[in-house]
Short mmCIF file of C-alpha atoms in Angstrom, two decimals:
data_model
loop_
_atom_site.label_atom_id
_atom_site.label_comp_id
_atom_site.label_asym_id
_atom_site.label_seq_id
_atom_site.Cartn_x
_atom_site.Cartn_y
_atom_site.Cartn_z
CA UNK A 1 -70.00 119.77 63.06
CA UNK A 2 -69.86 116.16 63.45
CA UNK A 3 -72.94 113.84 62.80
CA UNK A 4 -74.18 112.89 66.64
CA UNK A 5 -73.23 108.98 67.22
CA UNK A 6 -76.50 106.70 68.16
CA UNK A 7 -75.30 106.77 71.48
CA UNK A 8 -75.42 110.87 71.66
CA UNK A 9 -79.12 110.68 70.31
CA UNK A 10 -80.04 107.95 72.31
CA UNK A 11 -78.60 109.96 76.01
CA UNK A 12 -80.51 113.17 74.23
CA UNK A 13 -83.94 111.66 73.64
CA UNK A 14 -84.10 109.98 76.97
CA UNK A 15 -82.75 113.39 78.75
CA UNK A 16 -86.08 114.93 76.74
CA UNK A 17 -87.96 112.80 77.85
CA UNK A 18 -87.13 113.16 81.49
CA UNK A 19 -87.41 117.30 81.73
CA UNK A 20 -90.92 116.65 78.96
CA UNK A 21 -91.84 114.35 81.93
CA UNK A 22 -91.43 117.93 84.20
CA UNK A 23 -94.83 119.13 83.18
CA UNK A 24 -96.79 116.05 84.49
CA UNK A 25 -94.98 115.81 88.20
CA UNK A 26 -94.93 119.64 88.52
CA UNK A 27 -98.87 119.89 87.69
CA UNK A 28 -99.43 117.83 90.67
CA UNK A 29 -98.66 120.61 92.74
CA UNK A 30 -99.36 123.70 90.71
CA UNK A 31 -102.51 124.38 88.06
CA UNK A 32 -101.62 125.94 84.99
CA UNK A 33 -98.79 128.18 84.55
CA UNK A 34 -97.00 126.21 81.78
CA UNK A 35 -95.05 129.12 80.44
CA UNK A 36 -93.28 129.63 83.71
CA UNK A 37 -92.38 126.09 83.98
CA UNK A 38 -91.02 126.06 80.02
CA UNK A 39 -88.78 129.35 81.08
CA UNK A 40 -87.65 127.39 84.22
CA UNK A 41 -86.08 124.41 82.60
CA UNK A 42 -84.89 126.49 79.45
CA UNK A 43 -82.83 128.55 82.05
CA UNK A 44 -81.83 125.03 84.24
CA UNK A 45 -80.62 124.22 80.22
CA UNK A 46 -78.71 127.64 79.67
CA UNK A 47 -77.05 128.07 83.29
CA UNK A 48 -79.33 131.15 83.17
CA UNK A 49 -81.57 132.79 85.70
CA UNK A 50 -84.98 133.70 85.90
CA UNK A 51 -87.03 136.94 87.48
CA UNK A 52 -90.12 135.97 88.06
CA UNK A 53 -92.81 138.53 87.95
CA UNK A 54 -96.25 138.12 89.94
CA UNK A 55 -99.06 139.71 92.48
CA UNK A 56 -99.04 137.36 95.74
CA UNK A 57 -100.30 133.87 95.57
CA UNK A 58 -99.75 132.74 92.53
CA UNK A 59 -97.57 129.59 92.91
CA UNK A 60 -94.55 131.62 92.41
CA UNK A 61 -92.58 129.95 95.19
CA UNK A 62 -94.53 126.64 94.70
CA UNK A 63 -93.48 126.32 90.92
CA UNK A 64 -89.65 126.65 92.43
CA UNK A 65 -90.47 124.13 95.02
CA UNK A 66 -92.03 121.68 92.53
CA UNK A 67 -89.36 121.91 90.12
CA UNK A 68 -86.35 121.37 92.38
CA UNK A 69 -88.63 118.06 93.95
CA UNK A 70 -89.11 117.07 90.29
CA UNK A 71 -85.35 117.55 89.85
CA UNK A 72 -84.00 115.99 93.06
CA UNK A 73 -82.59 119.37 93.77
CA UNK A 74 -81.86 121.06 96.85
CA UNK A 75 -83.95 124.31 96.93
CA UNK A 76 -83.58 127.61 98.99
CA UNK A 77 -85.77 130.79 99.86
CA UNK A 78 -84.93 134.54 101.14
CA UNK A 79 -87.12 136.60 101.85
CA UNK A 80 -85.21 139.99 100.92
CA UNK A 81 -85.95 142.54 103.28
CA UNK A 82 -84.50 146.19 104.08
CA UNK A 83 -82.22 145.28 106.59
CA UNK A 84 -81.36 142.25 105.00
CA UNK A 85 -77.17 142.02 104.90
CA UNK A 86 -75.11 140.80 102.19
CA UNK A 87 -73.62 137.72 104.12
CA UNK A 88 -77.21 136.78 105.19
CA UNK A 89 -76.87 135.89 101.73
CA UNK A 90 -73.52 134.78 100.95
CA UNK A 91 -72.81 133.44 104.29
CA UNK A 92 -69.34 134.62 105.99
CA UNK A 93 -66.10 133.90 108.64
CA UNK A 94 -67.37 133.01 112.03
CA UNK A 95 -64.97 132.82 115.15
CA UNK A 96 -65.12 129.14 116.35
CA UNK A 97 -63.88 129.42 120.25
CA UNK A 98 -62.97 125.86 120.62
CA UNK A 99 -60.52 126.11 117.57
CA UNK A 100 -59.51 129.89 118.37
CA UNK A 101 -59.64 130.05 114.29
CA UNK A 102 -62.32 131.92 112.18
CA UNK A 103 -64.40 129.26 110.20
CA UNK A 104 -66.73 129.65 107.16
CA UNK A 105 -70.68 129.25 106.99
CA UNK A 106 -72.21 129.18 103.93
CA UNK A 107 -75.69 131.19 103.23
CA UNK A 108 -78.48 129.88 101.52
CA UNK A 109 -77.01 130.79 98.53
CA UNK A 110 -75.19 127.71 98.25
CA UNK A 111 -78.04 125.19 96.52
CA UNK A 112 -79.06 124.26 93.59
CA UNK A 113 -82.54 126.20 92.94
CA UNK A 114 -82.36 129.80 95.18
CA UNK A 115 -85.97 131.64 95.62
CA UNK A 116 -84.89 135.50 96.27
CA UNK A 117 -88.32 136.14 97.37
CA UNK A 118 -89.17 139.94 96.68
CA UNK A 119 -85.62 140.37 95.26
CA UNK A 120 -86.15 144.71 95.33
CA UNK A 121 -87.09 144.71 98.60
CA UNK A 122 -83.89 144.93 99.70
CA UNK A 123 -81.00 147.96 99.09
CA UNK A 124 -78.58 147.53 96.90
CA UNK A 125 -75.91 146.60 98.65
CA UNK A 126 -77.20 143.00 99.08
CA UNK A 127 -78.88 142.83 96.07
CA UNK A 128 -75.35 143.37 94.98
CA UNK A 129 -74.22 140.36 96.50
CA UNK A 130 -75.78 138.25 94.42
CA UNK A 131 -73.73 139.63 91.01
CA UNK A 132 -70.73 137.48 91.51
CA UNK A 133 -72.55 134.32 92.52
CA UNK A 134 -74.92 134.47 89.24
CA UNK A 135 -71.94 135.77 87.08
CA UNK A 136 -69.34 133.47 88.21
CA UNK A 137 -71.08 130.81 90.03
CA UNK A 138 -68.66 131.22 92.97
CA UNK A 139 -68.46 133.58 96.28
CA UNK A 140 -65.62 135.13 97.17
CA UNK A 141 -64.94 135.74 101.13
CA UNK A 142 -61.89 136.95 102.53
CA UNK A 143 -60.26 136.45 99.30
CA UNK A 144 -61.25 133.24 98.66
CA UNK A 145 -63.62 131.84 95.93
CA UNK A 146 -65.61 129.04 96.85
CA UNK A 147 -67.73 127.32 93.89
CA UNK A 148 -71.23 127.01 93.95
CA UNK A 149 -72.91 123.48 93.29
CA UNK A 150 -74.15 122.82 89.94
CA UNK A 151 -76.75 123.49 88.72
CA UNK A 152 -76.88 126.50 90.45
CA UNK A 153 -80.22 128.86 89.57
CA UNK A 154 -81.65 131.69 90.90
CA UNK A 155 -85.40 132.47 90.73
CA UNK A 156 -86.01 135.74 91.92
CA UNK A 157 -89.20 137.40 92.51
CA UNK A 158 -90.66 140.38 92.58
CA UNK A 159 -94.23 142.14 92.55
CA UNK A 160 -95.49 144.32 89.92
CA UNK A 161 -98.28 146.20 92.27
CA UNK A 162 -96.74 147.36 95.70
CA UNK A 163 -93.90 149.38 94.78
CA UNK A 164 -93.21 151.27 97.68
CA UNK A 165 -90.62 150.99 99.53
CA UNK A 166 -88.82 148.88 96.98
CA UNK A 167 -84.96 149.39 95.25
CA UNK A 168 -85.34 149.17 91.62
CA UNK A 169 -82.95 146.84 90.16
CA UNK A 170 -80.23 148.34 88.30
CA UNK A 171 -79.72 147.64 84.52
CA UNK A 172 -76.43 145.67 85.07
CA UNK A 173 -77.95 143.16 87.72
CA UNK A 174 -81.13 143.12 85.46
CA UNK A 175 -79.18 141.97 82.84
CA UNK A 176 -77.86 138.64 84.80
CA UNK A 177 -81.25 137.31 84.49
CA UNK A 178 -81.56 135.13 81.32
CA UNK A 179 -85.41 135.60 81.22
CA UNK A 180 -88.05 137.64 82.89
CA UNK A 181 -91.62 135.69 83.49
CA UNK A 182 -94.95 137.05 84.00
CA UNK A 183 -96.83 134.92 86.12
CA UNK A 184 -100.19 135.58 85.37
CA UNK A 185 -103.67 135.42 87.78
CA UNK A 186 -104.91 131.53 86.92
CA UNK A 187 -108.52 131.22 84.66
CA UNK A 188 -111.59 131.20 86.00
CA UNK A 189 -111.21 127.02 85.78
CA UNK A 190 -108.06 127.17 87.14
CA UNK A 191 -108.75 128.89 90.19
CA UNK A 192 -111.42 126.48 90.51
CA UNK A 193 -109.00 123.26 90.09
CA UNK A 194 -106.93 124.81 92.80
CA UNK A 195 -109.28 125.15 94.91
CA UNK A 196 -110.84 121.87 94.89
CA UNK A 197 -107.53 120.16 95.16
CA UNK A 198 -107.49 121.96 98.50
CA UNK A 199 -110.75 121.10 99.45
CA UNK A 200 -109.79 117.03 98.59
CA UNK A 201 -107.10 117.83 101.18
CA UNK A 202 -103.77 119.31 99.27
CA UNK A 203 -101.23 120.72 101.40
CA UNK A 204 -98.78 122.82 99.67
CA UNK A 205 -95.96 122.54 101.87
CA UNK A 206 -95.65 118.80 101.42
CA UNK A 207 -94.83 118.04 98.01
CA UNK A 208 -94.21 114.33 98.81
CA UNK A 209 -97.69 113.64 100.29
CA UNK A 210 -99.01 115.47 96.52
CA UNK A 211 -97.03 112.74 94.77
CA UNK A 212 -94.41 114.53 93.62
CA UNK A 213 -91.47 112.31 92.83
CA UNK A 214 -87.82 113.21 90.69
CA UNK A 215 -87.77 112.08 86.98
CA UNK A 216 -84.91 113.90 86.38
CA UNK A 217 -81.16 114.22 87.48
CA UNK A 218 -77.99 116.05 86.93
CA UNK A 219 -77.44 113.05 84.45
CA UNK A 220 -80.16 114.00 82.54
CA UNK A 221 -79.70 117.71 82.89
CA UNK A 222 -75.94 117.38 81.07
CA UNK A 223 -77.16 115.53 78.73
CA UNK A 224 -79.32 117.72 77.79
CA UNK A 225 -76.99 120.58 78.27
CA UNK A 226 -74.34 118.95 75.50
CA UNK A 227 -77.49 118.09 73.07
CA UNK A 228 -78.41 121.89 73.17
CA UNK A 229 -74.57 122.86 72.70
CA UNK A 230 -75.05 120.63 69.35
CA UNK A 231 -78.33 121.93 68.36
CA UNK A 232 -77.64 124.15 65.08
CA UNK A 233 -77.91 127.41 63.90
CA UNK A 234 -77.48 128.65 60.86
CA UNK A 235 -76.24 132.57 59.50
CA UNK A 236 -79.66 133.50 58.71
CA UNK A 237 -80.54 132.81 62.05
CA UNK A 238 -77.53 134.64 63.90
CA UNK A 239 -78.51 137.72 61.81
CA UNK A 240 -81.91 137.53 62.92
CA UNK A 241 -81.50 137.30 65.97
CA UNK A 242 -79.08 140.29 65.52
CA UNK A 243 -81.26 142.48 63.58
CA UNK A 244 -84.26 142.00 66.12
CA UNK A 245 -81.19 143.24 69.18
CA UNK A 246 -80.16 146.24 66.78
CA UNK A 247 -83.86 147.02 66.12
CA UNK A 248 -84.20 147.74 69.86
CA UNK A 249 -81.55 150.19 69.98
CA UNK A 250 -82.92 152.37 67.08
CA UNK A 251 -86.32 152.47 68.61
CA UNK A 252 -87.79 155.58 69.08
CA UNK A 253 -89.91 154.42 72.19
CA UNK A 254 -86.87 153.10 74.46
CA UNK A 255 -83.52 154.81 75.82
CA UNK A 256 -81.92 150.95 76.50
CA UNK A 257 -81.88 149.04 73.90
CA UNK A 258 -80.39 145.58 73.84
CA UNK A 259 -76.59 144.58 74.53
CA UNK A 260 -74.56 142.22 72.68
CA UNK A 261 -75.40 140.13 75.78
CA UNK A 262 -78.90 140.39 75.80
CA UNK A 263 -78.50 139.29 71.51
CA UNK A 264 -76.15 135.93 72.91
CA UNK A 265 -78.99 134.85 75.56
CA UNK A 266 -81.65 135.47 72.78
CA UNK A 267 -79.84 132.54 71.11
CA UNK A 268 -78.96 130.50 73.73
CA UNK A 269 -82.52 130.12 74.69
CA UNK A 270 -83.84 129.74 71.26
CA UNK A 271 -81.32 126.77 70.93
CA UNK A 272 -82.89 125.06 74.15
CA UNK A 273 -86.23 125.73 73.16
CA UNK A 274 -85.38 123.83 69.36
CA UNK A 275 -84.11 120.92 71.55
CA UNK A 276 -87.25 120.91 73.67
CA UNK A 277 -89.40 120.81 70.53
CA UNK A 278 -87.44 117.77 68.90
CA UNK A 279 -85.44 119.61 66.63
CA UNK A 280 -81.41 119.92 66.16
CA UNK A 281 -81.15 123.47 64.45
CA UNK A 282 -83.15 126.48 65.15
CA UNK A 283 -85.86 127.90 63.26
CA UNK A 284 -87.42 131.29 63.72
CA UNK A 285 -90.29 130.37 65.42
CA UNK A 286 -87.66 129.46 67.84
CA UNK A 287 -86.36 133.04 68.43
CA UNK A 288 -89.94 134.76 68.62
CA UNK A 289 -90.93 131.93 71.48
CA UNK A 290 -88.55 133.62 73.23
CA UNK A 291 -87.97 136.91 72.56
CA UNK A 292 -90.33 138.56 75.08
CA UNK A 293 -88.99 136.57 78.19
CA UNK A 294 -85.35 136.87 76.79
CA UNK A 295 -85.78 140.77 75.90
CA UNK A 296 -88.44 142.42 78.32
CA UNK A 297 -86.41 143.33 80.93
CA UNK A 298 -83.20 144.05 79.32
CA UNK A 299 -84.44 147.40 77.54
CA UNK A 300 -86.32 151.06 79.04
CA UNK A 301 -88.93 152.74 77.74
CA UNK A 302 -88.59 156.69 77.29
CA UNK A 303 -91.11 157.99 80.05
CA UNK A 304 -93.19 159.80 76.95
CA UNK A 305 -93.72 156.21 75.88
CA UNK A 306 -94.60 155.03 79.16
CA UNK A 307 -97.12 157.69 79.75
CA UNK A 308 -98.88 157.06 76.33
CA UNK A 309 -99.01 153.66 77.30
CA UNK A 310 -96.62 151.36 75.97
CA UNK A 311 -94.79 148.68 77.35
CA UNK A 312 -91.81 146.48 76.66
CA UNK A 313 -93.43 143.70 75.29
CA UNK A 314 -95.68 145.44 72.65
CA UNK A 315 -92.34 147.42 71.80
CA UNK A 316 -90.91 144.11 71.12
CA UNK A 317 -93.69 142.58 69.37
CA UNK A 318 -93.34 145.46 67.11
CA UNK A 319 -90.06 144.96 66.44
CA UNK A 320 -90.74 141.18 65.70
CA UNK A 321 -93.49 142.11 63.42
CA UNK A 322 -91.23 144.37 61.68
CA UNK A 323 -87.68 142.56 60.94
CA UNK A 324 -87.40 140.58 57.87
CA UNK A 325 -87.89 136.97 58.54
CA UNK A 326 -85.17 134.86 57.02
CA UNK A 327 -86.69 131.68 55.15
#
C-alpha cells in the first residue's frame, strides 16, 4: 500500500472533521442517543444500511431527519402498512394521455436517506421490493434498471413490543442490513432535556428553526469513503474477525450462525470506525465496537435458548469474551 500524499491526509482530516462535526448539529434536535448516530454515519461510510430497533417516540425518525439536514441530503419516509404495494415503493409506468405513451414515476425510494417506518408491517411481497434497491442500488421496471442517487441509505424501523400483526423479516433481507441499532428509552436527565427544549418552544418538524444547518457534503462523504478504503488491516485482524464469525456457527445456543457476508461487514465497519477514531489500521477494539450492531441480527437463537433466556447479544458477547485476542 502506498504512503497517503499530504494532500490525501489533508482531504481525510477535514472530511473527519465534518461527519465529527455530526454530533454537535444533530444534538440540536435530538438528546442523547449517540450510538445510533455513530451506526448512522459508519453505514453512510460503508454504503450499508441500518435497522433501527425502538418502542414509539424515541427520535427514531427524528435522528434520520437530523442527519440527512446535517448532510444536505434529501430524506424520505414510508410508513409500511399491510396493503402497502411494491411500486408504492419503487414507483412504476403510468399512462400519460397527452403523450398516448406509458411514462415512469419514481417512489420515494429514490433519495438519499429512506425511513421504512415499521419495515414488518408490511407482507413480504413489498418488503421484497426493497432487496434489489439495497443490493444493487438500482430498480428495475419493465426491464429497465434505473440507478439510485448516491448516497443512497435505508433506515428501517421496526418495534420490538407490538408484534402482532407483523411479517417477520426473512434471514436473506435481514442480512442486507449492515447494522441493527437498539434505540434505547432516554435517562431520567434526558427525558428531562427533551422536555424542556419543548417547553422553550422546539418544534420537531422544523429542523431549520432548531438551528440545524449541513456541515457535511457528498465531498466530504467520498473523501471519507477513499480514507476508510486505505485504512489498514492486518492478518491478525482478518483472522479475528474470522474466528469470532466461525465461533457463531459452532454455538450451541443458535441454529444461524454468521455468513461469510456477515464476517466482510464485520470488517468493513471496524475499518470506518478506526477512521472515525483517528487511526489508519484497525485494532481490536475496533472489531468488538462493532460486533453487536454488525452481528445481532444476522444469527437465531435455538428456541431452548430463547426460552432460558438468552439473547443475541449476550451470545455474542460470549463469543467475544471467548476468542483469542490477537496482540
Amino acid at each position: 500500500m502506498s504512503a497517503p500524499t499530504p494532500e490525501t491526509v489533508t482531504a481525510s482530516d477535514g472530511a473527519r472533521a465534518s461527519l465529527e462535526a455530526l454530533r454537535t448539529e444533530i444534538a440540536k434536535a435530538v438528546v442523547g442517543q449517540d450510538p445510533a448516530v455513530t451506526g448512522l454515519v459508519v453505514a453512510l461510510l460503508c454504503r450499508g444500511h441500518v435497522l433501527l430497533e425502538g418502542v414509539p417516540g424515541v427520535a427514531k425518525t427524528l435522528l434520520v431527519r437530523a442527519l440527512a439536514a446535517s448532510l444536505k441530503l434529501e430524506t424520505r419516509r414510508v410508513q409500511f402498512t399491510p396493503d402497502l404495494m411494491p411500486g408504492d415503493i419503487t414507483g412504476s409506468l403510468v399512462y400519460d394521455a397527452r403523450t398516448a405513451e406509458f411514462s415512469f414515476q419514481p417512489g420515494p425510494v429514490f433519495t438519499h436517506l429512506l425511513l421504512a417506518d415499521e419495515i414488518n408491517r408490511t407482507p413480504p411481497k413489498t418488503q421484497s421490493a426493497l432487496l434489489e434497491a439495497m443490493e444493487e442500488r438500482q430498480v428495475t421496471i419493465d426491464g429497465t434498471p434505473r440507478p439510485l442517487p448516491d448516497p443512497f441509505l435505508v433506515a428501517a424501523t421496526q418495534n420490538p413490543v407490538e408484534y402482532e400483526g407483523t411479517y417477520p423479516l426473512p434471514e436473506a433481507q435481514l442480512d442486507r442490513f449492515l447494522l441493527k441499532l437498539t434505540v434505547p428509552l432516554p435517562s431520567r436527565q434526558d427525558e428531562i432535556d427533551v422536555l424542556t427544549r419543548h417547553a422553550d418552544g422546539f418544534n420537531p418538524r422544523d429542523l431549520r428553526a432548531a438551528g440545524v444547518r449541513p456541515v457535511a457534503g457528498p465531498a466530504d462523504l467520498e473523501a471519507a469513503r477513499s480514507a476508510v478504503a486505505t485504512t489498514s488491516v492486518s492478518p491478525e485482524i482478518t483472522g479475528y474477525v474470522v474466528d469470532i464469525c466461525r465461533a457463531t456457527r459452532e454455538s450451541p445456543s443458535l441454529t444461524l450462525g454468521v455468513s461469510p457476508r456477515g464476517a466482510t461487514a464485520l470488517l468493513s465497519t471496524a475499518r470506518a470506525w478506526a477512521w472515525l477514531t483517528g487511526r489508519d489500521y484497525v485494532i481490536p477494539d475496533d472489531v468488538k465496537a462493532l460486533a453487536l450492531p454488525t452481528l445481532r441480527h444476522r444469527i437465531q437463537l435455538r428456541p431452548e435458548a430463547e426460552m432460558e433466556g438468552v439473547t443475541t447479544d449476550s451470545v455474542i458477547t460470549a463469543i467475544l469474551s471467548h476468542v483469542p485476542v490477537p496482540r
